[in-house]
Amino acid sequence: MSSEEPVRSVPDELFQQVTAKPGRQLPDALFGPPPARPARPEREEPIRSVPDELFKQVTARSERSLPDALFGPPPAPVVAEPEQVGSAASDSAAAGDSSEDSDADVDGEPATSGAADAEAVADSAVQSDGADAESAVAQSDTADSAVSVTELSDGASPATGADDLEATTNSVAEPAAAQDLQSASAADGSGDPAADADTAAGTEPVGDSVETVTDESVAESADSATVAASVAEASAPDSPAAETAVAQGESLVETAVEDVLVEESTAPRPVESASPRPVLLVIADSLAYYGPKGGLPADDPRIWPNMVAAELDWDVELIARIGWTCRDAYWALIGDPRVWAAVPRAGAVVFAVGGMDTLPSPLPTALRELIRYIRPPKLRRGVRASYNWLQPKLSKLGRPVALPPKVSVDYLEQSREALNHLRPELPVVAVLPSVHKCDAYGRVHRGRARAVKALQAWSGRTSVPLVDLGEAVRDDIESGAANPDGIHWGWAGHAAVATAMTKALQEVR
């Protein structure tokens, strides 16, 4: 080396990070011991050149990857003046001479890569002369690319690590190579510092479309600015170039954070964040989903729960089974996970049960429920046939009913208290029993009057509104358009119940 060229030196920590050798990852038992390291040749003047592959990676053009919405449109290309370049070179030379005696060599090898990075960043900072935040990001990324080139060179040829490292970093930092990069960008018409920085870093083309601002992009910008500032300050702490790079890095981080905060505050919220529609939770018996020809799916739009939900613009959750009483409704409330999922989003809860409670049941209810568990099947079918023969005949007595009114009201009150404990503001609506002309129950309904009286007294104590199903469906039952079983309704009955229920819910919302 000539005596005029300053000795390039970096701190020991940076040099060790750059020149660290990668560990072996292949098992020695399969591939044998590592090859013997050839003797280090005598120190001589390194050839200042880079391999063709590395040069193509540095000079290859790629699209901008920084979003224009965050950093603005690409700035006009900055042409360095000869006086500024010379001034920056003299500053770097002075800084190198001041540290010649202290950090000339590390472990007997010339420490040059970190200084070359610092000189490249400092020259770029002086040349920018007031460029915007995007130029600072591009310059810092260019400095990172120089370090990446040194690491690739060192990993590809461990035997000649220090010499190749010095040759690669010096060649990248040479003004001639920088001019080649600028001329290549000018030839293809880009003139974009951010694109040059992305090219040096080896990024893939991503197009010119505006990308969504994310925390990751801000973190990358902050990291790049921090690396550029630290390298420049390590090389020449007191030089104007280092001070400029540090100031630009801090300004870049502050600007990026402010832009992200503004972007997040003005960005539209996703659809998922919108509050969901309220749920109409209906716990009912078969009257809620049976039509004139039998049972229907819970999403059939002709049954009254779905008609009410459509009128209110709510969702609906129907929990129902044939033969349910107020006791079964309470068991569903405390044991069905679908109810647990619906209660937090419920706009109202409807207990459409109680009609089965008032029907005559001279045979024990437990007997009817246990018939399905009898074995063998032949015996089960015999027991069911006997029950169906006796039930209509004994129902003419009118008593006892399936569930006494006092017990029905007690289960409804327990259900109301449970919901009130979870959500005190949640409206609860109950019903008065329907009417029927069912031969299976002897067309007898003597228990309805007592149940209506008990339910009205409970409503007066708790202020729970009641919808009279009997008044709503009486005409439909008498018209003959209802279900032939004489107990389930036709479409007119469902429409009448939906109207009465909608009115009650609108009054308590």
Short mmCIF file of C-alpha atoms in Angstrom, two decimals:
data_model
loop_
_atom_site.label_atom_id
_atom_site.label_comp_id
_atom_site.label_asym_id
_atom_site.label_seq_id
_atom_site.Cartn_x
_atom_site.Cartn_y
_atom_site.Cartn_z
CA MET A 1 0.00 0.00 0.00
CA SER A 2 1.11 3.57 -0.63
CA SER A 3 1.98 5.72 2.32
CA GLU A 4 -0.64 8.32 1.33
CA GLU A 5 -3.57 5.93 1.77
CA PRO A 6 -4.87 5.96 5.37
CA VAL A 7 -4.92 2.78 7.43
CA ARG A 8 -8.51 1.60 7.67
CA SER A 9 -9.45 0.36 11.15
CA VAL A 10 -12.61 -0.60 13.02
CA PRO A 11 -13.32 -1.63 16.63
CA ASP A 12 -12.55 -5.20 17.58
CA GLU A 13 -16.24 -6.12 18.08
CA LEU A 14 -17.26 -5.08 14.56
CA PHE A 15 -14.26 -6.81 13.01
CA GLN A 16 -14.99 -10.05 14.86
CA GLN A 17 -18.63 -9.98 13.77
CA VAL A 18 -17.66 -9.55 10.11
CA THR A 19 -14.80 -12.02 10.04
CA ALA A 20 -16.47 -14.74 12.18
CA LYS A 21 -16.17 -18.14 10.48
CA PRO A 22 -19.38 -20.19 10.06
CA GLY A 23 -19.52 -23.36 12.14
CA ARG A 24 -19.54 -26.76 10.50
CA GLN A 25 -23.00 -28.30 10.20
CA LEU A 26 -22.07 -31.61 8.53
CA PRO A 27 -21.26 -34.61 10.77
CA ASP A 28 -17.58 -35.61 10.71
CA ALA A 29 -18.55 -39.30 10.87
CA LEU A 30 -20.17 -39.02 7.45
CA PHE A 31 -17.95 -36.54 5.65
CA GLY A 32 -14.69 -36.90 7.54
CA PRO A 33 -12.77 -34.27 9.50
CA PRO A 34 -12.56 -30.71 8.17
CA PRO A 35 -9.85 -30.20 5.55
CA ALA A 36 -6.54 -28.81 6.64
CA ARG A 37 -6.38 -25.04 6.34
CA PRO A 38 -3.72 -23.97 3.85
CA ALA A 39 -0.92 -21.80 5.06
CA ARG A 40 -1.56 -18.10 4.87
CA PRO A 41 0.38 -16.53 2.02
CA GLU A 42 2.63 -13.60 2.59
CA ARG A 43 0.80 -10.35 2.94
CA GLU A 44 0.66 -8.59 -0.36
CA GLU A 45 -1.34 -5.97 -2.10
CA PRO A 46 -4.91 -7.38 -2.53
CA ILE A 47 -6.52 -7.33 -5.92
CA ARG A 48 -9.32 -4.83 -5.79
CA SER A 49 -12.09 -6.75 -7.54
CA VAL A 50 -15.29 -8.60 -6.80
CA PRO A 51 -16.63 -11.81 -8.35
CA ASP A 52 -19.02 -11.45 -11.25
CA GLU A 53 -21.92 -12.93 -9.25
CA LEU A 54 -21.52 -10.39 -6.43
CA PHE A 55 -21.16 -7.53 -8.91
CA LYS A 56 -24.41 -8.60 -10.64
CA GLN A 57 -26.20 -8.68 -7.29
CA VAL A 58 -25.00 -5.16 -6.50
CA THR A 59 -25.73 -3.64 -9.91
CA ALA A 60 -28.97 -5.51 -10.67
CA ARG A 61 -31.97 -3.19 -10.75
CA SER A 62 -35.11 -3.96 -8.67
CA GLU A 63 -38.36 -2.19 -7.99
CA ARG A 64 -39.06 0.05 -5.04
CA SER A 65 -40.11 -1.87 -1.92
CA LEU A 66 -40.74 1.14 0.33
CA PRO A 67 -44.38 2.28 0.31
CA ASP A 68 -44.90 5.70 -1.24
CA ALA A 69 -47.73 6.34 1.23
CA LEU A 70 -45.17 6.38 4.07
CA PHE A 71 -42.07 7.93 2.46
CA GLY A 72 -43.56 9.99 -0.39
CA PRO A 73 -42.69 9.83 -4.11
CA PRO A 74 -39.13 8.96 -5.19
CA PRO A 75 -36.84 12.02 -4.96
CA ALA A 76 -34.83 13.36 -7.83
CA PRO A 77 -31.37 11.78 -8.19
CA VAL A 78 -28.62 13.62 -6.34
CA VAL A 79 -25.41 14.16 -8.29
CA ALA A 80 -22.34 14.47 -6.10
CA GLU A 81 -20.13 17.51 -6.72
CA PRO A 82 -16.37 16.94 -6.98
CA GLU A 83 -15.69 19.37 -4.15
CA GLN A 84 -17.97 17.50 -1.75
CA VAL A 85 -16.49 14.14 -2.64
CA GLY A 86 -13.01 15.47 -2.12
CA SER A 87 -13.96 17.01 1.18
CA ALA A 88 -15.50 13.78 2.41
CA ALA A 89 -12.42 11.82 1.34
CA SER A 90 -10.15 14.22 3.21
CA ASP A 91 -12.29 13.92 6.34
CA SER A 92 -12.16 10.14 6.19
CA ALA A 93 -8.39 10.24 5.63
CA ALA A 94 -7.92 12.48 8.64
CA ALA A 95 -10.04 10.18 10.78
CA GLY A 96 -8.04 7.18 9.58
CA ASP A 97 -4.70 8.82 10.41
CA SER A 98 -5.86 9.64 13.93
CA SER A 99 -6.64 5.98 14.67
CA GLU A 100 -3.63 4.49 12.83
CA ASP A 101 -1.56 3.74 15.93
CA SER A 102 -4.35 2.30 18.08
CA ASP A 103 -6.36 0.00 15.79
CA ALA A 104 -4.12 -0.65 12.80
CA ASP A 105 -4.29 -4.45 12.95
CA VAL A 106 -6.46 -7.00 14.69
CA ASP A 107 -4.95 -10.47 15.12
CA GLY A 108 -2.28 -9.67 12.58
CA GLU A 109 -4.74 -8.87 9.75
CA PRO A 110 -5.64 -5.49 8.24
CA ALA A 111 -9.03 -4.28 9.63
CA THR A 112 -10.64 -2.63 6.65
CA SER A 113 -14.22 -3.78 6.13
CA GLY A 114 -15.88 -1.68 8.88
CA ALA A 115 -13.97 1.46 7.84
CA ALA A 116 -15.02 0.96 4.23
CA ASP A 117 -18.64 0.71 5.37
CA ALA A 118 -18.29 3.85 7.47
CA GLU A 119 -16.63 5.74 4.62
CA ALA A 120 -19.37 4.73 2.20
CA VAL A 121 -22.10 5.85 4.62
CA ALA A 122 -20.31 9.10 5.42
CA ASP A 123 -19.76 9.93 1.72
CA SER A 124 -23.42 9.21 1.02
CA ALA A 125 -24.50 11.39 3.97
CA VAL A 126 -22.39 14.33 2.73
CA GLN A 127 -23.60 13.91 -0.85
CA SER A 128 -27.25 13.90 0.16
CA ASP A 129 -27.02 17.49 1.56
CA GLY A 130 -30.56 17.73 2.95
CA ALA A 131 -32.17 14.79 1.09
CA ASP A 132 -35.40 13.45 2.50
CA ALA A 133 -35.93 10.46 4.83
CA GLU A 134 -36.18 7.99 1.97
CA SER A 135 -32.67 8.83 0.77
CA ALA A 136 -31.37 8.18 4.27
CA VAL A 137 -32.99 4.74 4.28
CA ALA A 138 -31.48 3.96 0.88
CA GLN A 139 -28.00 5.02 2.03
CA SER A 140 -28.20 2.95 5.20
CA ASP A 141 -29.38 -0.08 3.21
CA THR A 142 -26.38 0.41 0.87
CA ALA A 143 -24.10 0.29 3.90
CA ASP A 144 -25.78 -2.93 5.03
CA SER A 145 -25.24 -4.43 1.59
CA ALA A 146 -21.52 -3.80 1.89
CA VAL A 147 -21.42 -5.79 5.13
CA SER A 148 -23.46 -8.57 3.49
CA VAL A 149 -20.95 -8.74 0.61
CA THR A 150 -18.08 -9.17 3.06
CA GLU A 151 -19.96 -11.96 4.89
CA LEU A 152 -20.67 -13.78 1.62
CA SER A 153 -17.05 -13.54 0.61
CA ASP A 154 -15.85 -14.80 3.97
CA GLY A 155 -18.37 -17.70 4.00
CA ALA A 156 -17.50 -18.79 0.46
CA SER A 157 -13.77 -18.99 1.03
CA PRO A 158 -12.73 -19.49 4.66
CA ALA A 159 -9.14 -20.01 3.68
CA THR A 160 -8.66 -16.50 2.36
CA GLY A 161 -11.07 -14.71 4.72
CA ALA A 162 -9.22 -11.53 5.63
CA ASP A 163 -7.66 -10.84 2.22
CA ASP A 164 -10.87 -11.46 0.29
CA LEU A 165 -12.74 -9.43 2.88
CA GLU A 166 -10.47 -6.44 2.39
CA ALA A 167 -10.59 -6.73 -1.39
CA THR A 168 -14.38 -6.99 -1.51
CA THR A 169 -15.14 -4.16 0.87
CA ASN A 170 -12.57 -1.83 -0.66
CA SER A 171 -13.84 -2.49 -4.17
CA VAL A 172 -17.44 -1.83 -3.11
CA ALA A 173 -16.42 1.34 -1.33
CA GLU A 174 -14.37 2.64 -4.26
CA PRO A 175 -15.78 5.76 -5.91
CA ALA A 176 -15.51 4.06 -9.29
CA ALA A 177 -17.89 1.31 -8.21
CA ALA A 178 -20.28 3.90 -6.82
CA GLN A 179 -20.19 5.72 -10.14
CA ASP A 180 -20.94 2.45 -11.94
CA LEU A 181 -23.99 1.95 -9.75
CA GLN A 182 -25.23 5.48 -10.50
CA SER A 183 -24.61 5.09 -14.21
CA ALA A 184 -26.47 1.75 -14.29
CA SER A 185 -29.47 3.33 -12.57
CA ALA A 186 -29.41 6.31 -14.91
CA ALA A 187 -29.19 4.02 -17.95
CA ASP A 188 -32.37 2.12 -17.10
CA GLY A 189 -34.18 5.35 -16.16
CA SER A 190 -34.91 4.64 -12.56
CA GLY A 191 -32.82 7.22 -10.75
CA ASP A 192 -34.31 5.99 -7.53
CA PRO A 193 -32.08 5.86 -4.44
CA ALA A 194 -34.49 3.52 -2.70
CA ALA A 195 -34.42 1.17 -5.68
CA ASP A 196 -30.59 1.22 -5.68
CA ALA A 197 -30.61 0.38 -2.00
CA ASP A 198 -33.02 -2.49 -2.54
CA THR A 199 -30.85 -3.74 -5.40
CA ALA A 200 -27.72 -3.75 -3.27
CA ALA A 201 -29.57 -5.62 -0.55
CA GLY A 202 -30.68 -8.33 -3.02
CA THR A 203 -34.43 -7.84 -2.66
CA GLU A 204 -36.96 -9.22 -5.13
CA PRO A 205 -39.03 -6.86 -7.36
CA VAL A 206 -42.37 -6.15 -5.82
CA GLY A 207 -43.84 -3.49 -8.15
CA ASP A 208 -44.70 0.15 -7.63
CA SER A 209 -48.06 -0.40 -5.94
CA VAL A 210 -48.56 1.27 -2.59
CA GLU A 211 -48.14 -1.29 0.19
CA THR A 212 -49.85 -1.31 3.55
CA VAL A 213 -47.85 0.39 6.29
CA THR A 214 -46.83 -2.14 8.90
CA ASP A 215 -44.71 -2.15 12.02
CA GLU A 216 -42.23 -4.38 10.19
CA SER A 217 -41.39 -1.68 7.63
CA VAL A 218 -40.87 0.87 10.39
CA ALA A 219 -38.64 -1.56 12.27
CA GLU A 220 -36.53 -2.18 9.15
CA SER A 221 -36.17 1.56 8.54
CA ALA A 222 -35.17 2.17 12.14
CA ASP A 223 -32.65 -0.70 12.07
CA SER A 224 -31.10 0.56 8.84
CA ALA A 225 -30.80 4.10 10.16
CA THR A 226 -29.27 2.80 13.40
CA VAL A 227 -26.67 0.69 11.55
CA ALA A 228 -25.70 3.58 9.30
CA ALA A 229 -25.31 5.97 12.22
CA SER A 230 -23.34 3.47 14.35
CA VAL A 231 -20.92 2.59 11.54
CA ALA A 232 -20.30 6.24 10.70
CA GLU A 233 -19.81 7.19 14.34
CA ALA A 234 -17.46 4.24 14.95
CA SER A 235 -15.30 5.26 12.01
CA ALA A 236 -15.04 8.97 12.72
CA PRO A 237 -16.95 10.10 15.80
CA ASP A 238 -16.06 13.75 15.42
CA SER A 239 -16.41 14.13 11.67
CA PRO A 240 -19.22 16.22 10.16
CA ALA A 241 -20.24 13.26 8.02
CA ALA A 242 -20.83 11.08 11.06
CA GLU A 243 -22.83 13.79 12.80
CA THR A 244 -24.95 14.23 9.68
CA ALA A 245 -25.63 10.49 9.40
CA VAL A 246 -26.62 10.23 13.08
CA ALA A 247 -28.95 13.21 12.81
CA GLN A 248 -30.56 11.83 9.67
CA GLY A 249 -31.05 8.44 11.30
CA GLU A 250 -32.78 9.92 14.36
CA SER A 251 -34.98 12.12 12.17
CA LEU A 252 -35.91 9.09 10.03
CA VAL A 253 -37.02 7.03 13.05
CA GLU A 254 -39.14 9.86 14.46
CA THR A 255 -40.77 10.57 11.09
CA ALA A 256 -41.54 6.88 10.46
CA VAL A 257 -43.16 6.42 13.87
CA GLU A 258 -45.29 9.56 13.46
CA ASP A 259 -46.42 8.48 9.99
CA VAL A 260 -47.42 5.04 11.25
CA LEU A 261 -49.45 6.52 14.11
CA VAL A 262 -51.26 8.85 11.72
CA GLU A 263 -51.86 6.01 9.25
CA GLU A 264 -53.29 3.73 11.93
CA SER A 265 -55.61 6.44 13.28
CA THR A 266 -57.03 7.21 9.83
CA ALA A 267 -57.16 3.63 8.47
CA PRO A 268 -60.65 2.10 8.16
CA ARG A 269 -61.45 -0.64 10.62
CA PRO A 270 -61.86 -4.19 9.25
CA VAL A 271 -65.30 -5.67 8.92
CA GLU A 272 -64.55 -8.23 11.64
CA SER A 273 -64.09 -5.46 14.22
CA ALA A 274 -67.70 -4.27 13.76
CA SER A 275 -70.02 -5.26 16.58
CA PRO A 276 -72.10 -8.34 15.62
CA ARG A 277 -75.87 -8.22 15.37
CA PRO A 278 -77.88 -9.06 18.50
CA VAL A 279 -79.17 -12.60 18.93
CA LEU A 280 -82.75 -13.54 19.67
CA LEU A 281 -82.42 -16.52 22.01
CA VAL A 282 -85.59 -18.64 21.94
CA ILE A 283 -86.00 -21.62 24.30
CA ALA A 284 -89.20 -23.35 23.24
CA ASP A 285 -91.16 -26.53 22.66
CA SER A 286 -92.24 -28.01 19.33
CA LEU A 287 -94.75 -25.20 18.69
CA ALA A 288 -91.79 -23.00 17.64
CA TYR A 289 -90.68 -25.18 14.72
CA TYR A 290 -93.66 -27.33 13.67
CA GLY A 291 -95.72 -26.32 10.66
CA PRO A 292 -98.96 -27.62 9.14
CA LYS A 293 -97.20 -30.75 7.87
CA GLY A 294 -94.65 -31.51 10.59
CA GLY A 295 -91.35 -30.38 11.99
CA LEU A 296 -89.11 -27.92 10.11
CA PRO A 297 -85.43 -26.98 10.30
CA ALA A 298 -84.50 -24.22 12.69
CA ASP A 299 -83.55 -21.88 9.81
CA ASP A 300 -86.88 -22.14 7.98
CA PRO A 301 -88.01 -18.53 7.37
CA ARG A 302 -91.71 -19.40 7.86
CA ILE A 303 -91.55 -20.25 11.57
CA TRP A 304 -92.18 -17.41 13.98
CA PRO A 305 -88.70 -17.15 15.62
CA ASN A 306 -87.12 -16.44 12.23
CA MET A 307 -89.91 -14.03 11.29
CA VAL A 308 -89.32 -12.04 14.48
CA ALA A 309 -85.54 -11.99 13.96
CA ALA A 310 -85.98 -10.80 10.38
CA GLU A 311 -88.27 -8.00 11.54
CA LEU A 312 -85.77 -6.87 14.19
CA ASP A 313 -82.74 -7.45 11.93
CA TRP A 314 -81.26 -9.83 14.51
CA ASP A 315 -79.77 -13.28 14.41
CA VAL A 316 -81.69 -16.11 16.06
CA GLU A 317 -80.68 -19.08 18.20
CA LEU A 318 -83.52 -21.61 18.59
CA ILE A 319 -83.16 -24.18 21.39
CA ALA A 320 -86.22 -26.44 21.32
CA ARG A 321 -87.55 -30.01 21.42
CA ILE A 322 -90.91 -31.68 21.27
CA GLY A 323 -92.63 -32.06 24.66
CA TRP A 324 -90.45 -29.55 26.54
CA THR A 325 -91.82 -27.95 29.70
CA CYS A 326 -90.55 -25.04 31.81
CA ARG A 327 -88.37 -27.55 33.62
CA ASP A 328 -86.70 -28.62 30.36
CA ALA A 329 -86.14 -24.97 29.45
CA TYR A 330 -84.27 -24.43 32.72
CA TRP A 331 -82.16 -27.53 32.13
CA ALA A 332 -81.27 -26.26 28.65
CA LEU A 333 -80.33 -22.87 30.07
CA ILE A 334 -77.88 -24.31 32.55
CA GLY A 335 -76.61 -27.24 30.47
CA ASP A 336 -76.62 -26.40 26.74
CA PRO A 337 -73.36 -24.78 25.52
CA ARG A 338 -75.24 -23.19 22.62
CA VAL A 339 -77.17 -21.15 25.16
CA TRP A 340 -73.94 -20.12 26.88
CA ALA A 341 -72.55 -18.91 23.57
CA ALA A 342 -75.72 -16.96 22.72
CA VAL A 343 -76.32 -15.21 26.05
CA PRO A 344 -73.37 -12.75 25.78
CA ARG A 345 -74.67 -11.50 22.39
CA ALA A 346 -78.38 -11.84 23.11
CA GLY A 347 -80.67 -8.89 22.54
CA ALA A 348 -83.52 -10.68 24.30
CA VAL A 349 -84.45 -14.13 25.62
CA VAL A 350 -87.86 -15.70 24.97
CA PHE A 351 -89.13 -18.61 27.08
CA ALA A 352 -91.77 -20.00 24.70
CA VAL A 353 -92.63 -22.94 26.96
CA GLY A 354 -95.47 -23.74 29.32
CA GLY A 355 -98.08 -25.14 26.94
CA MET A 356 -97.02 -28.74 27.52
CA ASP A 357 -97.12 -28.13 31.29
CA THR A 358 -100.90 -27.58 31.14
CA LEU A 359 -101.82 -30.69 29.13
CA PRO A 360 -103.45 -33.58 30.99
CA SER A 361 -101.03 -36.37 31.84
CA PRO A 362 -102.78 -39.08 33.89
CA LEU A 363 -99.84 -41.41 33.32
CA PRO A 364 -96.56 -40.30 34.94
CA THR A 365 -94.42 -38.08 32.74
CA ALA A 366 -91.38 -40.14 33.70
CA LEU A 367 -93.05 -43.19 32.10
CA ARG A 368 -93.42 -41.38 28.79
CA GLU A 369 -89.79 -40.23 28.88
CA LEU A 370 -88.44 -43.68 29.80
CA ILE A 371 -90.22 -45.64 27.07
CA ARG A 372 -87.37 -44.98 24.65
CA TYR A 373 -84.89 -46.70 26.97
CA ILE A 374 -86.80 -49.98 27.27
CA ARG A 375 -85.15 -53.10 25.80
CA PRO A 376 -85.56 -55.24 23.77
CA PRO A 377 -87.20 -53.33 20.89
CA LYS A 378 -90.22 -55.62 20.81
CA LEU A 379 -91.02 -54.86 24.43
CA ARG A 380 -90.45 -51.13 23.86
CA ARG A 381 -92.92 -51.07 20.96
CA GLY A 382 -95.51 -52.89 23.07
CA VAL A 383 -95.20 -50.42 25.94
CA ARG A 384 -95.50 -47.44 23.60
CA ALA A 385 -98.60 -48.85 21.94
CA SER A 386 -100.22 -49.37 25.33
CA TYR A 387 -99.39 -45.80 26.41
CA ASN A 388 -100.83 -44.29 23.22
CA TRP A 389 -104.05 -46.30 23.73
CA LEU A 390 -104.49 -45.26 27.36
CA GLN A 391 -103.44 -41.61 27.14
CA PRO A 392 -106.45 -40.24 25.18
CA LYS A 393 -108.95 -42.13 27.30
CA LEU A 394 -107.50 -41.10 30.64
CA SER A 395 -106.90 -37.50 29.51
CA LYS A 396 -110.66 -36.87 29.67
CA LEU A 397 -110.22 -36.67 33.42
CA GLY A 398 -108.26 -33.45 32.88
CA ARG A 399 -105.89 -34.12 35.73
CA PRO A 400 -103.21 -34.31 36.74
CA VAL A 401 -101.34 -32.02 34.34
CA ALA A 402 -97.80 -32.59 33.12
CA LEU A 403 -96.36 -29.94 35.47
CA PRO A 404 -98.26 -28.05 38.18
CA PRO A 405 -98.43 -24.25 37.65
CA LYS A 406 -96.50 -23.56 40.84
CA VAL A 407 -93.60 -25.74 39.66
CA SER A 408 -93.64 -24.20 36.18
CA VAL A 409 -93.45 -20.68 37.58
CA ASP A 410 -90.65 -21.70 39.93
CA TYR A 411 -88.50 -22.96 37.03
CA LEU A 412 -89.19 -19.78 35.04
CA GLU A 413 -88.13 -17.65 38.00
CA GLN A 414 -84.92 -19.61 38.42
CA SER A 415 -84.16 -19.07 34.74
CA ARG A 416 -84.87 -15.35 34.99
CA GLU A 417 -82.66 -14.96 38.07
CA ALA A 418 -79.81 -16.80 36.36
CA LEU A 419 -79.93 -14.48 33.35
CA ASN A 420 -80.34 -11.42 35.58
CA HIS A 421 -77.20 -12.41 37.47
CA LEU A 422 -75.20 -12.60 34.22
CA ARG A 423 -76.78 -9.66 32.38
CA PRO A 424 -79.14 -7.51 34.45
CA GLU A 425 -80.10 -5.40 31.43
CA LEU A 426 -81.11 -8.37 29.24
CA PRO A 427 -84.86 -8.38 28.43
CA VAL A 428 -86.78 -11.61 29.14
CA VAL A 429 -90.16 -12.46 27.58
CA ALA A 430 -92.44 -15.39 28.44
CA VAL A 431 -95.71 -16.72 26.98
CA LEU A 432 -99.14 -17.79 28.07
CA PRO A 433 -100.15 -21.34 26.99
CA SER A 434 -101.59 -21.99 23.55
CA VAL A 435 -104.89 -23.76 22.84
CA HIS A 436 -105.50 -27.07 21.07
CA LYS A 437 -108.03 -29.56 19.65
CA CYS A 438 -105.81 -32.61 19.99
CA ASP A 439 -107.40 -36.07 20.09
CA ALA A 440 -104.30 -37.48 21.81
CA TYR A 441 -105.24 -35.40 24.86
CA GLY A 442 -109.00 -36.01 24.60
CA ARG A 443 -109.48 -32.38 23.43
CA VAL A 444 -109.34 -31.43 27.10
CA HIS A 445 -107.42 -28.38 28.38
CA ARG A 446 -108.69 -27.73 31.87
CA GLY A 447 -105.29 -26.90 33.28
CA ARG A 448 -104.77 -23.79 31.11
CA ALA A 449 -106.84 -21.38 33.24
CA ARG A 450 -104.86 -22.08 36.41
CA ALA A 451 -101.55 -21.78 34.57
CA VAL A 452 -102.56 -18.41 33.08
CA LYS A 453 -103.45 -17.09 36.51
CA ALA A 454 -100.13 -18.21 38.04
CA LEU A 455 -98.10 -16.79 35.14
CA GLN A 456 -99.84 -13.42 35.28
CA ALA A 457 -99.13 -13.18 39.01
CA TRP A 458 -95.45 -13.95 38.38
CA SER A 459 -95.32 -11.36 35.58
CA GLY A 460 -96.73 -8.74 37.93
CA ARG A 461 -93.98 -9.43 40.48
CA THR A 462 -91.08 -9.51 38.01
CA SER A 463 -92.31 -7.20 35.20
CA VAL A 464 -91.67 -9.92 32.63
CA PRO A 465 -93.95 -9.30 29.61
CA LEU A 466 -96.20 -12.17 28.51
CA VAL A 467 -97.34 -12.97 24.95
CA ASP A 468 -100.69 -14.77 24.85
CA LEU A 469 -100.23 -17.59 22.35
CA GLY A 470 -103.82 -18.77 22.82
CA GLU A 471 -105.30 -15.50 21.58
CA ALA A 472 -102.85 -15.34 18.67
CA VAL A 473 -103.51 -18.84 17.26
CA ARG A 474 -107.09 -19.53 18.28
CA ASP A 475 -108.52 -18.62 14.86
CA ASP A 476 -105.89 -20.68 13.06
CA ILE A 477 -106.60 -23.74 15.22
CA GLU A 478 -110.35 -23.43 14.71
CA SER A 479 -110.08 -22.82 10.94
CA GLY A 480 -108.79 -26.30 10.13
CA ALA A 481 -105.70 -24.92 8.32
CA ALA A 482 -103.41 -25.91 11.16
CA ASN A 483 -101.59 -29.20 11.59
CA PRO A 484 -103.98 -32.22 11.55
CA ASP A 485 -102.76 -33.25 15.00
CA GLY A 486 -104.84 -30.35 16.38
CA ILE A 487 -102.05 -28.91 18.53
CA HIS A 488 -99.47 -27.43 16.11
CA TRP A 489 -100.18 -24.34 14.00
CA GLY A 490 -100.40 -23.41 10.36
CA TRP A 491 -98.62 -20.50 8.67
CA ALA A 492 -101.27 -18.01 9.76
CA GLY A 493 -100.67 -19.01 13.37
CA HIS A 494 -96.91 -18.49 13.04
CA ALA A 495 -97.47 -15.07 11.46
CA ALA A 496 -99.85 -14.01 14.26
CA VAL A 497 -97.40 -15.12 16.98
CA ALA A 498 -94.54 -13.34 15.20
CA THR A 499 -96.52 -10.08 15.16
CA ALA A 500 -97.39 -10.29 18.86
CA MET A 501 -93.83 -11.25 19.83
CA THR A 502 -92.25 -8.47 17.77
CA LYS A 503 -94.48 -5.91 19.46
CA ALA A 504 -93.53 -7.17 22.91
CA LEU A 505 -89.81 -7.14 22.14
CA GLN A 506 -89.90 -3.63 20.71
CA GLU A 507 -91.50 -2.41 23.94
CA VAL A 508 -88.76 -3.86 26.16
CA ARG A 509 -85.68 -3.13 23.98
#
